[in-house]
Amino acid sequence: MEYDQLLQMFLDHQGEYLSGEEISNRLGISRTAVWKQINKLREQGYDFEAVSRKGYRLVHQPDKLKHLDVVKALQGCQYGGQLKLLETTTSTQEEIRIWADQGADNGALVIAEEQTLGRGRQGRRWMSPSGKGVWMSLLLKPELPLADASRLTLLTAVAVCRALRSITGLEIGIKWPNDLLINGKKICGILVESAGEDGKIRYCVVGIGIDVNLEAQDYAEELSHRATSLKIEGNQNYDRAVIIGAVMKEMEFLMTSFLEQGFSTIANLWEALSVTLGKTITVRTYQGEMIGVAEELDSSGGLKLRKPDGNIEIVYSGEI
């Protein structure tokens, strides 16, 4: 593609300005085509400075995940043994669902640099810009009843939270059921979708979206008070491959614990990391709103809500 040749020109002349005329002559394309190709590179995360009478200068390259770096970070972990690293996709959830139906193994992992139709809970759009986050979906095939699928949502929240706290040192907490927050702002979303057969889980698709190296200007104005990134909070860039490896290792460790010892250990870890428990909250459910104090998880993973009249209501799904 022409923009590959254009990019190589800038990489060969790091820090230098290249005029539109020079680029046009060397690539044999019009000045208008040069401008269009530069805009295509900008869409992929490359940043150019344009100065009148000097031309264009490459000032920033996106942080691209490398397959070998991800494999190295996953060393010693069975999850990610089957790995797809994509430049762009509509949704990693859809990619791995297709792969599952084609016979992918337990622990298969799809990672994308960019999602064009990323999804969050309740069908919401999930912003997934190129080169700045971790957008991935993991395939799980646990021998569990279908009713346990909601517990896997809580388990995933614990795994991601523990991994990110370990790497960054940031005070990240879990908002019920599975949003990760820093200082009240969302840092990560989790979406677990299950396929069942005869009352058992056939497979689960675990979608994880982590805002790693996004900057303030990457967020639309309506999101700026609700979302943040590890870079904004930690004031540094983080290695996305290292984050992927840490999350997968925590997922594998906690899944083994769950399958061998039951849900109680996961519940205790979730409660220790929760920013919801002990607070008076409003939960929106399909049946309407409920207000009460979030007390603890019940044995099935539901949230115990003490209502103003003193009665306990178990909430299994909803939004705080």
PDB file of C-alpha atoms in Angstrom:
ATOM      1  CA  MET A   1       0.000   0.000   0.000  1.00  0.00           C
ATOM      2  CA  GLU A   2       1.175   3.526  -0.730  1.00  0.00           C
ATOM      3  CA  TYR A   3       1.026   4.607   2.901  1.00  0.00           C
ATOM      4  CA  ASP A   4       3.440   1.768   3.809  1.00  0.00           C
ATOM      5  CA  GLN A   5       5.994   3.327   1.453  1.00  0.00           C
ATOM      6  CA  LEU A   6       5.199   6.757   2.859  1.00  0.00           C
ATOM      7  CA  LEU A   7       5.695   5.546   6.423  1.00  0.00           C
ATOM      8  CA  GLN A   8       9.038   3.994   5.511  1.00  0.00           C
ATOM      9  CA  MET A   9      10.160   7.330   4.064  1.00  0.00           C
ATOM     10  CA  PHE A  10       9.468   9.065   7.371  1.00  0.00           C
ATOM     11  CA  LEU A  11      11.114   6.262   9.367  1.00  0.00           C
ATOM     12  CA  ASP A  12      14.218   6.636   7.171  1.00  0.00           C
ATOM     13  CA  HIS A  13      14.266  10.381   7.916  1.00  0.00           C
ATOM     14  CA  GLN A  14      13.491  10.483  11.625  1.00  0.00           C
ATOM     15  CA  GLY A  15      13.135  14.056  12.906  1.00  0.00           C
ATOM     16  CA  GLU A  16      13.353  15.543   9.422  1.00  0.00           C
ATOM     17  CA  TYR A  17      10.747  17.438   7.435  1.00  0.00           C
ATOM     18  CA  LEU A  18       9.697  15.988   4.101  1.00  0.00           C
ATOM     19  CA  SER A  19       7.978  18.331   1.694  1.00  0.00           C
ATOM     20  CA  GLY A  20       4.759  17.373  -0.052  1.00  0.00           C
ATOM     21  CA  GLU A  21       6.526  17.890  -3.378  1.00  0.00           C
ATOM     22  CA  GLU A  22       9.391  15.544  -2.470  1.00  0.00           C
ATOM     23  CA  ILE A  23       6.992  12.841  -1.280  1.00  0.00           C
ATOM     24  CA  SER A  24       4.844  13.298  -4.381  1.00  0.00           C
ATOM     25  CA  ASN A  25       7.833  12.885  -6.702  1.00  0.00           C
ATOM     26  CA  ARG A  26       9.323   9.887  -4.920  1.00  0.00           C
ATOM     27  CA  LEU A  27       6.042   7.981  -4.684  1.00  0.00           C
ATOM     28  CA  GLY A  28       4.688   9.120  -8.023  1.00  0.00           C
ATOM     29  CA  ILE A  29       1.397  10.359  -6.570  1.00  0.00           C
ATOM     30  CA  SER A  30      -0.341  13.735  -6.417  1.00  0.00           C
ATOM     31  CA  ARG A  31      -0.008  16.205  -3.542  1.00  0.00           C
ATOM     32  CA  THR A  32      -3.654  15.516  -2.696  1.00  0.00           C
ATOM     33  CA  ALA A  33      -2.904  11.787  -2.517  1.00  0.00           C
ATOM     34  CA  VAL A  34       0.027  12.526  -0.174  1.00  0.00           C
ATOM     35  CA  TRP A  35      -2.310  14.383   2.170  1.00  0.00           C
ATOM     36  CA  LYS A  36      -4.811  11.512   2.096  1.00  0.00           C
ATOM     37  CA  GLN A  37      -2.113   8.912   2.871  1.00  0.00           C
ATOM     38  CA  ILE A  38      -0.825  10.977   5.789  1.00  0.00           C
ATOM     39  CA  ASN A  39      -4.369  11.145   7.152  1.00  0.00           C
ATOM     40  CA  LYS A  40      -4.630   7.356   6.875  1.00  0.00           C
ATOM     41  CA  LEU A  41      -1.472   7.048   8.965  1.00  0.00           C
ATOM     42  CA  ARG A  42      -2.900   9.509  11.477  1.00  0.00           C
ATOM     43  CA  GLU A  43      -5.948   7.254  11.834  1.00  0.00           C
ATOM     44  CA  GLN A  44      -3.567   4.435  12.797  1.00  0.00           C
ATOM     45  CA  GLY A  45      -2.053   6.519  15.601  1.00  0.00           C
ATOM     46  CA  TYR A  46       0.878   8.184  13.817  1.00  0.00           C
ATOM     47  CA  ASP A  47       1.226  11.889  14.583  1.00  0.00           C
ATOM     48  CA  PHE A  48       2.675  14.402  12.111  1.00  0.00           C
ATOM     49  CA  GLU A  49       3.690  18.019  12.443  1.00  0.00           C
ATOM     50  CA  ALA A  50       2.905  20.090   9.339  1.00  0.00           C
ATOM     51  CA  VAL A  51       4.839  23.334   8.807  1.00  0.00           C
ATOM     52  CA  SER A  52       4.332  25.656   5.886  1.00  0.00           C
ATOM     53  CA  ARG A  53       7.249  25.587   3.371  1.00  0.00           C
ATOM     54  CA  LYS A  54       8.924  22.759   5.308  1.00  0.00           C
ATOM     55  CA  GLY A  55       6.458  19.900   4.925  1.00  0.00           C
ATOM     56  CA  TYR A  56       5.637  17.076   7.292  1.00  0.00           C
ATOM     57  CA  ARG A  57       7.596  15.569  10.171  1.00  0.00           C
ATOM     58  CA  LEU A  58       6.783  12.348  12.024  1.00  0.00           C
ATOM     59  CA  VAL A  59       6.632  13.186  15.740  1.00  0.00           C
ATOM     60  CA  HIS A  60       4.972  10.096  17.253  1.00  0.00           C
ATOM     61  CA  GLN A  61       4.599   6.425  16.391  1.00  0.00           C
ATOM     62  CA  PRO A  62       1.881   4.235  17.945  1.00  0.00           C
ATOM     63  CA  ASP A  63       2.942   1.560  20.390  1.00  0.00           C
ATOM     64  CA  LYS A  64       2.349  -1.608  18.369  1.00  0.00           C
ATOM     65  CA  LEU A  65       2.042  -4.961  20.109  1.00  0.00           C
ATOM     66  CA  LYS A  66       4.561  -7.500  18.838  1.00  0.00           C
ATOM     67  CA  HIS A  67       3.626 -11.167  18.689  1.00  0.00           C
ATOM     68  CA  LEU A  68       6.912 -12.306  20.242  1.00  0.00           C
ATOM     69  CA  ASP A  69       6.549  -9.816  23.123  1.00  0.00           C
ATOM     70  CA  VAL A  70       3.069 -11.128  23.917  1.00  0.00           C
ATOM     71  CA  VAL A  71       4.241 -14.756  23.706  1.00  0.00           C
ATOM     72  CA  LYS A  72       7.137 -13.935  26.057  1.00  0.00           C
ATOM     73  CA  ALA A  73       4.773 -12.247  28.535  1.00  0.00           C
ATOM     74  CA  LEU A  74       2.522 -15.341  28.453  1.00  0.00           C
ATOM     75  CA  GLN A  75       5.395 -17.734  29.123  1.00  0.00           C
ATOM     76  CA  GLY A  76       4.423 -20.359  31.707  1.00  0.00           C
ATOM     77  CA  CYS A  77       0.714 -19.707  31.182  1.00  0.00           C
ATOM     78  CA  GLN A  78      -1.591 -22.088  29.325  1.00  0.00           C
ATOM     79  CA  TYR A  79      -4.014 -19.293  28.494  1.00  0.00           C
ATOM     80  CA  GLY A  80      -2.949 -17.706  25.230  1.00  0.00           C
ATOM     81  CA  GLY A  81      -1.440 -20.968  23.974  1.00  0.00           C
ATOM     82  CA  GLN A  82      -3.603 -20.377  20.924  1.00  0.00           C
ATOM     83  CA  LEU A  83      -3.162 -16.706  20.075  1.00  0.00           C
ATOM     84  CA  LYS A  84      -4.426 -14.331  17.422  1.00  0.00           C
ATOM     85  CA  LEU A  85      -3.028 -10.793  17.304  1.00  0.00           C
ATOM     86  CA  LEU A  86      -5.042  -8.624  14.937  1.00  0.00           C
ATOM     87  CA  GLU A  87      -4.394  -5.136  13.611  1.00  0.00           C
ATOM     88  CA  THR A  88      -8.083  -4.260  13.549  1.00  0.00           C
ATOM     89  CA  THR A  89     -11.419  -6.025  13.978  1.00  0.00           C
ATOM     90  CA  THR A  90     -15.023  -5.147  14.601  1.00  0.00           C
ATOM     91  CA  SER A  91     -14.984  -6.934  17.977  1.00  0.00           C
ATOM     92  CA  THR A  92     -12.686  -9.462  19.637  1.00  0.00           C
ATOM     93  CA  GLN A  93     -15.822 -11.040  21.121  1.00  0.00           C
ATOM     94  CA  GLU A  94     -17.106 -11.883  17.665  1.00  0.00           C
ATOM     95  CA  GLU A  95     -13.682 -13.069  16.497  1.00  0.00           C
ATOM     96  CA  ILE A  96     -13.299 -15.554  19.321  1.00  0.00           C
ATOM     97  CA  ARG A  97     -16.928 -16.709  19.120  1.00  0.00           C
ATOM     98  CA  ILE A  98     -16.280 -17.734  15.494  1.00  0.00           C
ATOM     99  CA  TRP A  99     -13.009 -19.372  16.541  1.00  0.00           C
ATOM    100  CA  ALA A 100     -14.810 -21.261  19.327  1.00  0.00           C
ATOM    101  CA  ASP A 101     -17.341 -22.640  16.858  1.00  0.00           C
ATOM    102  CA  GLN A 102     -14.420 -23.760  14.703  1.00  0.00           C
ATOM    103  CA  GLY A 103     -12.985 -25.774  17.600  1.00  0.00           C
ATOM    104  CA  ALA A 104     -10.545 -23.434  19.372  1.00  0.00           C
ATOM    105  CA  ASP A 105      -9.155 -24.786  22.647  1.00  0.00           C
ATOM    106  CA  ASN A 106      -9.771 -23.638  26.195  1.00  0.00           C
ATOM    107  CA  GLY A 107      -7.595 -20.560  26.787  1.00  0.00           C
ATOM    108  CA  ALA A 108      -7.555 -19.361  23.182  1.00  0.00           C
ATOM    109  CA  LEU A 109      -6.963 -15.611  23.104  1.00  0.00           C
ATOM    110  CA  VAL A 110      -7.742 -12.912  20.556  1.00  0.00           C
ATOM    111  CA  ILE A 111      -6.115  -9.472  20.903  1.00  0.00           C
ATOM    112  CA  ALA A 112      -6.719  -6.505  18.617  1.00  0.00           C
ATOM    113  CA  GLU A 113      -4.868  -3.238  18.264  1.00  0.00           C
ATOM    114  CA  GLU A 114      -8.195  -1.622  17.445  1.00  0.00           C
ATOM    115  CA  GLN A 115     -11.893  -2.487  17.582  1.00  0.00           C
ATOM    116  CA  THR A 116     -14.302  -0.622  15.355  1.00  0.00           C
ATOM    117  CA  LEU A 117     -17.464  -1.979  17.014  1.00  0.00           C
ATOM    118  CA  GLY A 118     -16.286  -2.875  20.521  1.00  0.00           C
ATOM    119  CA  ARG A 119     -19.136  -3.716  22.929  1.00  0.00           C
ATOM    120  CA  GLY A 120     -19.599  -3.241  26.639  1.00  0.00           C
ATOM    121  CA  ARG A 121     -22.353  -4.378  28.969  1.00  0.00           C
ATOM    122  CA  GLN A 122     -25.980  -3.888  27.908  1.00  0.00           C
ATOM    123  CA  GLY A 123     -24.863  -3.432  24.293  1.00  0.00           C
ATOM    124  CA  ARG A 124     -23.059  -0.151  24.892  1.00  0.00           C
ATOM    125  CA  ARG A 125     -20.329   0.928  22.504  1.00  0.00           C
ATOM    126  CA  TRP A 126     -16.790   0.529  23.886  1.00  0.00           C
ATOM    127  CA  MET A 127     -14.223   2.985  22.578  1.00  0.00           C
ATOM    128  CA  SER A 128     -11.132   1.040  21.454  1.00  0.00           C
ATOM    129  CA  PRO A 129      -8.563   3.314  19.737  1.00  0.00           C
ATOM    130  CA  SER A 130      -5.566   1.818  17.996  1.00  0.00           C
ATOM    131  CA  GLY A 131      -2.360   1.155  19.915  1.00  0.00           C
ATOM    132  CA  LYS A 132      -3.453   2.586  23.269  1.00  0.00           C
ATOM    133  CA  GLY A 133      -5.345  -0.107  25.122  1.00  0.00           C
ATOM    134  CA  VAL A 134      -5.704  -3.812  25.714  1.00  0.00           C
ATOM    135  CA  TRP A 135      -8.704  -5.094  23.781  1.00  0.00           C
ATOM    136  CA  MET A 136      -8.903  -8.870  24.096  1.00  0.00           C
ATOM    137  CA  SER A 137     -11.240 -11.834  24.453  1.00  0.00           C
ATOM    138  CA  LEU A 138     -10.459 -15.145  26.130  1.00  0.00           C
ATOM    139  CA  LEU A 139     -12.185 -18.464  25.458  1.00  0.00           C
ATOM    140  CA  LEU A 140     -12.993 -20.596  28.511  1.00  0.00           C
ATOM    141  CA  LYS A 141     -14.464 -24.099  28.502  1.00  0.00           C
ATOM    142  CA  PRO A 142     -14.958 -24.915  32.186  1.00  0.00           C
ATOM    143  CA  GLU A 143     -16.957 -27.956  33.265  1.00  0.00           C
ATOM    144  CA  LEU A 144     -19.509 -25.928  35.205  1.00  0.00           C
ATOM    145  CA  PRO A 145     -23.291 -25.496  35.287  1.00  0.00           C
ATOM    146  CA  LEU A 146     -24.592 -22.593  33.229  1.00  0.00           C
ATOM    147  CA  ALA A 147     -25.708 -20.881  36.448  1.00  0.00           C
ATOM    148  CA  ASP A 148     -22.020 -20.356  37.332  1.00  0.00           C
ATOM    149  CA  ALA A 149     -21.418 -18.062  34.349  1.00  0.00           C
ATOM    150  CA  SER A 150     -22.184 -14.944  36.433  1.00  0.00           C
ATOM    151  CA  ARG A 151     -19.506 -15.991  38.931  1.00  0.00           C
ATOM    152  CA  LEU A 152     -16.949 -15.948  36.117  1.00  0.00           C
ATOM    153  CA  THR A 153     -17.735 -12.262  35.625  1.00  0.00           C
ATOM    154  CA  LEU A 154     -16.729 -11.559  39.234  1.00  0.00           C
ATOM    155  CA  LEU A 155     -13.677 -13.810  38.932  1.00  0.00           C
ATOM    156  CA  THR A 156     -12.505 -11.886  35.859  1.00  0.00           C
ATOM    157  CA  ALA A 157     -12.893  -8.566  37.667  1.00  0.00           C
ATOM    158  CA  VAL A 158     -10.715  -9.860  40.516  1.00  0.00           C
ATOM    159  CA  ALA A 159      -8.070 -11.206  38.113  1.00  0.00           C
ATOM    160  CA  VAL A 160      -7.759  -7.978  36.122  1.00  0.00           C
ATOM    161  CA  CYS A 161      -7.820  -5.801  39.247  1.00  0.00           C
ATOM    162  CA  ARG A 162      -5.081  -7.814  40.970  1.00  0.00           C
ATOM    163  CA  ALA A 163      -2.913  -7.809  37.843  1.00  0.00           C
ATOM    164  CA  LEU A 164      -3.234  -4.057  37.268  1.00  0.00           C
ATOM    165  CA  ARG A 165      -2.643  -3.167  40.920  1.00  0.00           C
ATOM    166  CA  SER A 166       0.487  -5.337  40.910  1.00  0.00           C
ATOM    167  CA  ILE A 167       1.915  -3.685  37.789  1.00  0.00           C
ATOM    168  CA  THR A 168       0.946  -0.061  38.431  1.00  0.00           C
ATOM    169  CA  GLY A 169       0.657   0.295  42.200  1.00  0.00           C
ATOM    170  CA  LEU A 170      -2.534   2.287  41.587  1.00  0.00           C
ATOM    171  CA  GLU A 171      -5.514   2.017  43.954  1.00  0.00           C
ATOM    172  CA  ILE A 172      -7.859   0.253  41.564  1.00  0.00           C
ATOM    173  CA  GLY A 173     -11.154  -1.087  42.909  1.00  0.00           C
ATOM    174  CA  ILE A 174     -14.156  -3.052  41.663  1.00  0.00           C
ATOM    175  CA  LYS A 175     -17.588  -1.495  41.278  1.00  0.00           C
ATOM    176  CA  TRP A 176     -20.246  -4.217  41.334  1.00  0.00           C
ATOM    177  CA  PRO A 177     -20.314  -6.375  39.406  1.00  0.00           C
ATOM    178  CA  ASN A 178     -17.205  -5.969  37.249  1.00  0.00           C
ATOM    179  CA  ASP A 179     -16.223  -2.386  36.403  1.00  0.00           C
ATOM    180  CA  LEU A 180     -12.731  -1.347  37.518  1.00  0.00           C
ATOM    181  CA  LEU A 181     -12.380   2.201  38.822  1.00  0.00           C
ATOM    182  CA  ILE A 182      -9.668   4.604  39.889  1.00  0.00           C
ATOM    183  CA  ASN A 183     -10.851   7.629  41.871  1.00  0.00           C
ATOM    184  CA  GLY A 184     -14.393   6.941  40.736  1.00  0.00           C
ATOM    185  CA  LYS A 185     -13.520   6.805  37.030  1.00  0.00           C
ATOM    186  CA  LYS A 186     -13.751   3.685  34.882  1.00  0.00           C
ATOM    187  CA  ILE A 187     -10.482   2.122  33.781  1.00  0.00           C
ATOM    188  CA  CYS A 188     -11.662  -1.247  32.487  1.00  0.00           C
ATOM    189  CA  GLY A 189     -14.803  -2.966  31.278  1.00  0.00           C
ATOM    190  CA  ILE A 190     -15.526  -6.697  31.289  1.00  0.00           C
ATOM    191  CA  LEU A 191     -18.114  -8.589  29.271  1.00  0.00           C
ATOM    192  CA  VAL A 192     -18.682 -12.328  29.799  1.00  0.00           C
ATOM    193  CA  GLU A 193     -20.995 -14.076  27.347  1.00  0.00           C
ATOM    194  CA  SER A 194     -21.829 -17.756  27.613  1.00  0.00           C
ATOM    195  CA  ALA A 195     -23.095 -20.518  25.358  1.00  0.00           C
ATOM    196  CA  GLY A 196     -24.828 -23.415  27.106  1.00  0.00           C
ATOM    197  CA  GLU A 197     -25.972 -26.909  26.372  1.00  0.00           C
ATOM    198  CA  ASP A 198     -28.040 -29.232  28.615  1.00  0.00           C
ATOM    199  CA  GLY A 199     -27.722 -26.795  31.529  1.00  0.00           C
ATOM    200  CA  LYS A 200     -23.921 -26.712  31.333  1.00  0.00           C
ATOM    201  CA  ILE A 201     -21.461 -24.144  30.007  1.00  0.00           C
ATOM    202  CA  ARG A 202     -20.343 -25.085  26.503  1.00  0.00           C
ATOM    203  CA  TYR A 203     -17.966 -22.134  26.438  1.00  0.00           C
ATOM    204  CA  CYS A 204     -17.590 -18.612  27.778  1.00  0.00           C
ATOM    205  CA  VAL A 205     -16.221 -15.642  25.897  1.00  0.00           C
ATOM    206  CA  VAL A 206     -14.514 -13.245  28.305  1.00  0.00           C
ATOM    207  CA  GLY A 207     -14.054  -9.766  26.844  1.00  0.00           C
ATOM    208  CA  ILE A 208     -11.646  -7.397  28.609  1.00  0.00           C
ATOM    209  CA  GLY A 209     -11.076  -3.775  27.615  1.00  0.00           C
ATOM    210  CA  ILE A 210      -8.412  -1.840  29.526  1.00  0.00           C
ATOM    211  CA  ASP A 211      -7.665   1.837  28.911  1.00  0.00           C
ATOM    212  CA  VAL A 212      -3.877   1.675  29.176  1.00  0.00           C
ATOM    213  CA  ASN A 213      -2.100   4.549  27.427  1.00  0.00           C
ATOM    214  CA  LEU A 214      -5.005   6.780  26.399  1.00  0.00           C
ATOM    215  CA  GLU A 215      -4.542  10.504  27.016  1.00  0.00           C
ATOM    216  CA  ALA A 216      -7.109  13.057  28.137  1.00  0.00           C
ATOM    217  CA  GLN A 217      -7.700  14.273  24.575  1.00  0.00           C
ATOM    218  CA  ASP A 218      -8.611  10.739  23.483  1.00  0.00           C
ATOM    219  CA  TYR A 219     -11.859  10.905  25.455  1.00  0.00           C
ATOM    220  CA  ALA A 220     -14.988  12.587  24.189  1.00  0.00           C
ATOM    221  CA  GLU A 221     -16.165  15.410  26.450  1.00  0.00           C
ATOM    222  CA  GLU A 222     -19.105  13.380  27.744  1.00  0.00           C
ATOM    223  CA  LEU A 223     -16.711  10.610  28.891  1.00  0.00           C
ATOM    224  CA  SER A 224     -14.025  12.787  30.483  1.00  0.00           C
ATOM    225  CA  HIS A 225     -15.666  12.781  33.932  1.00  0.00           C
ATOM    226  CA  ARG A 226     -16.450   9.047  33.859  1.00  0.00           C
ATOM    227  CA  ALA A 227     -13.418   7.366  32.265  1.00  0.00           C
ATOM    228  CA  THR A 228      -9.660   7.446  32.711  1.00  0.00           C
ATOM    229  CA  SER A 229      -6.550   5.474  31.779  1.00  0.00           C
ATOM    230  CA  LEU A 230      -3.576   3.929  33.527  1.00  0.00           C
ATOM    231  CA  LYS A 231      -1.346   6.513  31.836  1.00  0.00           C
ATOM    232  CA  ILE A 232      -3.405   9.452  33.075  1.00  0.00           C
ATOM    233  CA  GLU A 233      -3.523   8.125  36.628  1.00  0.00           C
ATOM    234  CA  GLY A 234       0.019   6.788  36.785  1.00  0.00           C
ATOM    235  CA  ASN A 235       1.625   9.564  34.724  1.00  0.00           C
ATOM    236  CA  GLN A 236       3.573   7.097  32.597  1.00  0.00           C
ATOM    237  CA  ASN A 237       3.233   4.695  29.682  1.00  0.00           C
ATOM    238  CA  TYR A 238       2.705   1.030  30.484  1.00  0.00           C
ATOM    239  CA  ASP A 239       3.834  -2.023  28.513  1.00  0.00           C
ATOM    240  CA  ARG A 240       0.652  -3.575  27.135  1.00  0.00           C
ATOM    241  CA  ALA A 241       2.253  -6.979  26.537  1.00  0.00           C
ATOM    242  CA  VAL A 242       3.257  -7.170  30.207  1.00  0.00           C
ATOM    243  CA  ILE A 243      -0.307  -6.290  31.217  1.00  0.00           C
ATOM    244  CA  ILE A 244      -1.739  -8.999  28.954  1.00  0.00           C
ATOM    245  CA  GLY A 245       0.591 -11.612  30.448  1.00  0.00           C
ATOM    246  CA  ALA A 246      -0.191 -10.586  34.033  1.00  0.00           C
ATOM    247  CA  VAL A 247      -3.955 -10.663  33.456  1.00  0.00           C
ATOM    248  CA  MET A 248      -3.877 -14.078  31.809  1.00  0.00           C
ATOM    249  CA  LYS A 249      -1.745 -15.548  34.596  1.00  0.00           C
ATOM    250  CA  GLU A 250      -4.154 -14.225  37.232  1.00  0.00           C
ATOM    251  CA  MET A 251      -7.105 -15.574  35.233  1.00  0.00           C
ATOM    252  CA  GLU A 252      -5.529 -19.025  35.051  1.00  0.00           C
ATOM    253  CA  PHE A 253      -4.619 -19.038  38.757  1.00  0.00           C
ATOM    254  CA  LEU A 254      -8.092 -17.962  39.895  1.00  0.00           C
ATOM    255  CA  MET A 255      -9.892 -20.336  37.520  1.00  0.00           C
ATOM    256  CA  THR A 256      -7.863 -23.231  38.935  1.00  0.00           C
ATOM    257  CA  SER A 257      -8.726 -22.080  42.458  1.00  0.00           C
ATOM    258  CA  PHE A 258     -12.425 -21.801  41.573  1.00  0.00           C
ATOM    259  CA  LEU A 259     -12.607 -25.228  39.967  1.00  0.00           C
ATOM    260  CA  GLU A 260     -10.707 -26.933  42.808  1.00  0.00           C
ATOM    261  CA  GLN A 261     -11.942 -25.032  45.873  1.00  0.00           C
ATOM    262  CA  GLY A 262     -15.236 -23.412  44.909  1.00  0.00           C
ATOM    263  CA  PHE A 263     -16.359 -19.800  44.787  1.00  0.00           C
ATOM    264  CA  SER A 264     -15.747 -18.688  48.392  1.00  0.00           C
ATOM    265  CA  THR A 265     -12.101 -17.693  47.849  1.00  0.00           C
ATOM    266  CA  ILE A 266     -13.035 -15.648  44.774  1.00  0.00           C
ATOM    267  CA  ALA A 267     -15.863 -13.973  46.702  1.00  0.00           C
ATOM    268  CA  ASN A 268     -13.503 -13.007  49.537  1.00  0.00           C
ATOM    269  CA  LEU A 269     -11.000 -11.519  47.081  1.00  0.00           C
ATOM    270  CA  TRP A 270     -13.768  -9.612  45.284  1.00  0.00           C
ATOM    271  CA  GLU A 271     -15.094  -8.172  48.558  1.00  0.00           C
ATOM    272  CA  ALA A 272     -11.595  -7.055  49.599  1.00  0.00           C
ATOM    273  CA  LEU A 273     -11.227  -5.104  46.341  1.00  0.00           C
ATOM    274  CA  SER A 274     -14.783  -3.730  46.194  1.00  0.00           C
ATOM    275  CA  VAL A 275     -15.556   0.001  46.196  1.00  0.00           C
ATOM    276  CA  THR A 276     -19.290  -0.766  46.459  1.00  0.00           C
ATOM    277  CA  LEU A 277     -19.712  -2.606  49.762  1.00  0.00           C
ATOM    278  CA  GLY A 278     -20.834  -0.565  52.741  1.00  0.00           C
ATOM    279  CA  LYS A 279     -22.318   2.193  50.605  1.00  0.00           C
ATOM    280  CA  THR A 280     -25.919   3.174  50.027  1.00  0.00           C
ATOM    281  CA  ILE A 281     -26.525   2.612  46.337  1.00  0.00           C
ATOM    282  CA  THR A 282     -29.270   2.720  43.746  1.00  0.00           C
ATOM    283  CA  VAL A 283     -29.400  -0.336  41.477  1.00  0.00           C
ATOM    284  CA  ARG A 284     -31.264  -0.122  38.182  1.00  0.00           C
ATOM    285  CA  THR A 285     -32.662  -3.484  37.141  1.00  0.00           C
ATOM    286  CA  TYR A 286     -35.141  -4.630  34.522  1.00  0.00           C
ATOM    287  CA  GLN A 287     -37.748  -4.706  37.298  1.00  0.00           C
ATOM    288  CA  GLY A 288     -37.063  -1.106  38.367  1.00  0.00           C
ATOM    289  CA  GLU A 289     -34.810   0.703  40.843  1.00  0.00           C
ATOM    290  CA  MET A 290     -33.799  -0.521  44.281  1.00  0.00           C
ATOM    291  CA  ILE A 291     -32.074   1.485  47.000  1.00  0.00           C
ATOM    292  CA  GLY A 292     -30.143   0.034  49.891  1.00  0.00           C
ATOM    293  CA  VAL A 293     -26.777  -0.637  51.497  1.00  0.00           C
ATOM    294  CA  ALA A 294     -24.546  -3.090  49.628  1.00  0.00           C
ATOM    295  CA  GLU A 295     -23.498  -5.584  52.293  1.00  0.00           C
ATOM    296  CA  GLU A 296     -21.735  -8.586  50.733  1.00  0.00           C
ATOM    297  CA  LEU A 297     -21.895 -11.236  48.033  1.00  0.00           C
ATOM    298  CA  ASP A 298     -24.087 -14.262  48.530  1.00  0.00           C
ATOM    299  CA  SER A 299     -22.849 -17.766  47.731  1.00  0.00           C
ATOM    300  CA  SER A 300     -24.031 -17.536  44.115  1.00  0.00           C
ATOM    301  CA  GLY A 301     -22.309 -14.197  43.452  1.00  0.00           C
ATOM    302  CA  GLY A 302     -25.389 -12.013  43.832  1.00  0.00           C
ATOM    303  CA  LEU A 303     -25.161  -8.734  45.747  1.00  0.00           C
ATOM    304  CA  LYS A 304     -26.910  -8.573  49.137  1.00  0.00           C
ATOM    305  CA  LEU A 305     -28.742  -5.256  49.395  1.00  0.00           C
ATOM    306  CA  ARG A 306     -30.203  -4.182  52.749  1.00  0.00           C
ATOM    307  CA  LYS A 307     -33.231  -2.059  51.909  1.00  0.00           C
ATOM    308  CA  PRO A 308     -34.459   0.869  54.059  1.00  0.00           C
ATOM    309  CA  ASP A 309     -37.077  -1.407  55.668  1.00  0.00           C
ATOM    310  CA  GLY A 310     -34.312  -3.759  56.836  1.00  0.00           C
ATOM    311  CA  ASN A 311     -35.121  -6.574  54.428  1.00  0.00           C
ATOM    312  CA  ILE A 312     -32.376  -8.172  52.337  1.00  0.00           C
ATOM    313  CA  GLU A 313     -32.737  -8.317  48.555  1.00  0.00           C
ATOM    314  CA  ILE A 314     -30.356 -10.350  46.403  1.00  0.00           C
ATOM    315  CA  VAL A 315     -29.487  -8.560  43.175  1.00  0.00           C
ATOM    316  CA  TYR A 316     -28.113 -10.736  40.376  1.00  0.00           C
ATOM    317  CA  SER A 317     -27.883  -8.213  37.574  1.00  0.00           C
ATOM    318  CA  GLY A 318     -28.258  -4.483  37.219  1.00  0.00           C
ATOM    319  CA  GLU A 319     -26.369  -1.220  37.120  1.00  0.00           C
ATOM    320  CA  ILE A 320     -25.326   0.962  40.035  1.00  0.00           C
TER     321      ILE A 320
END
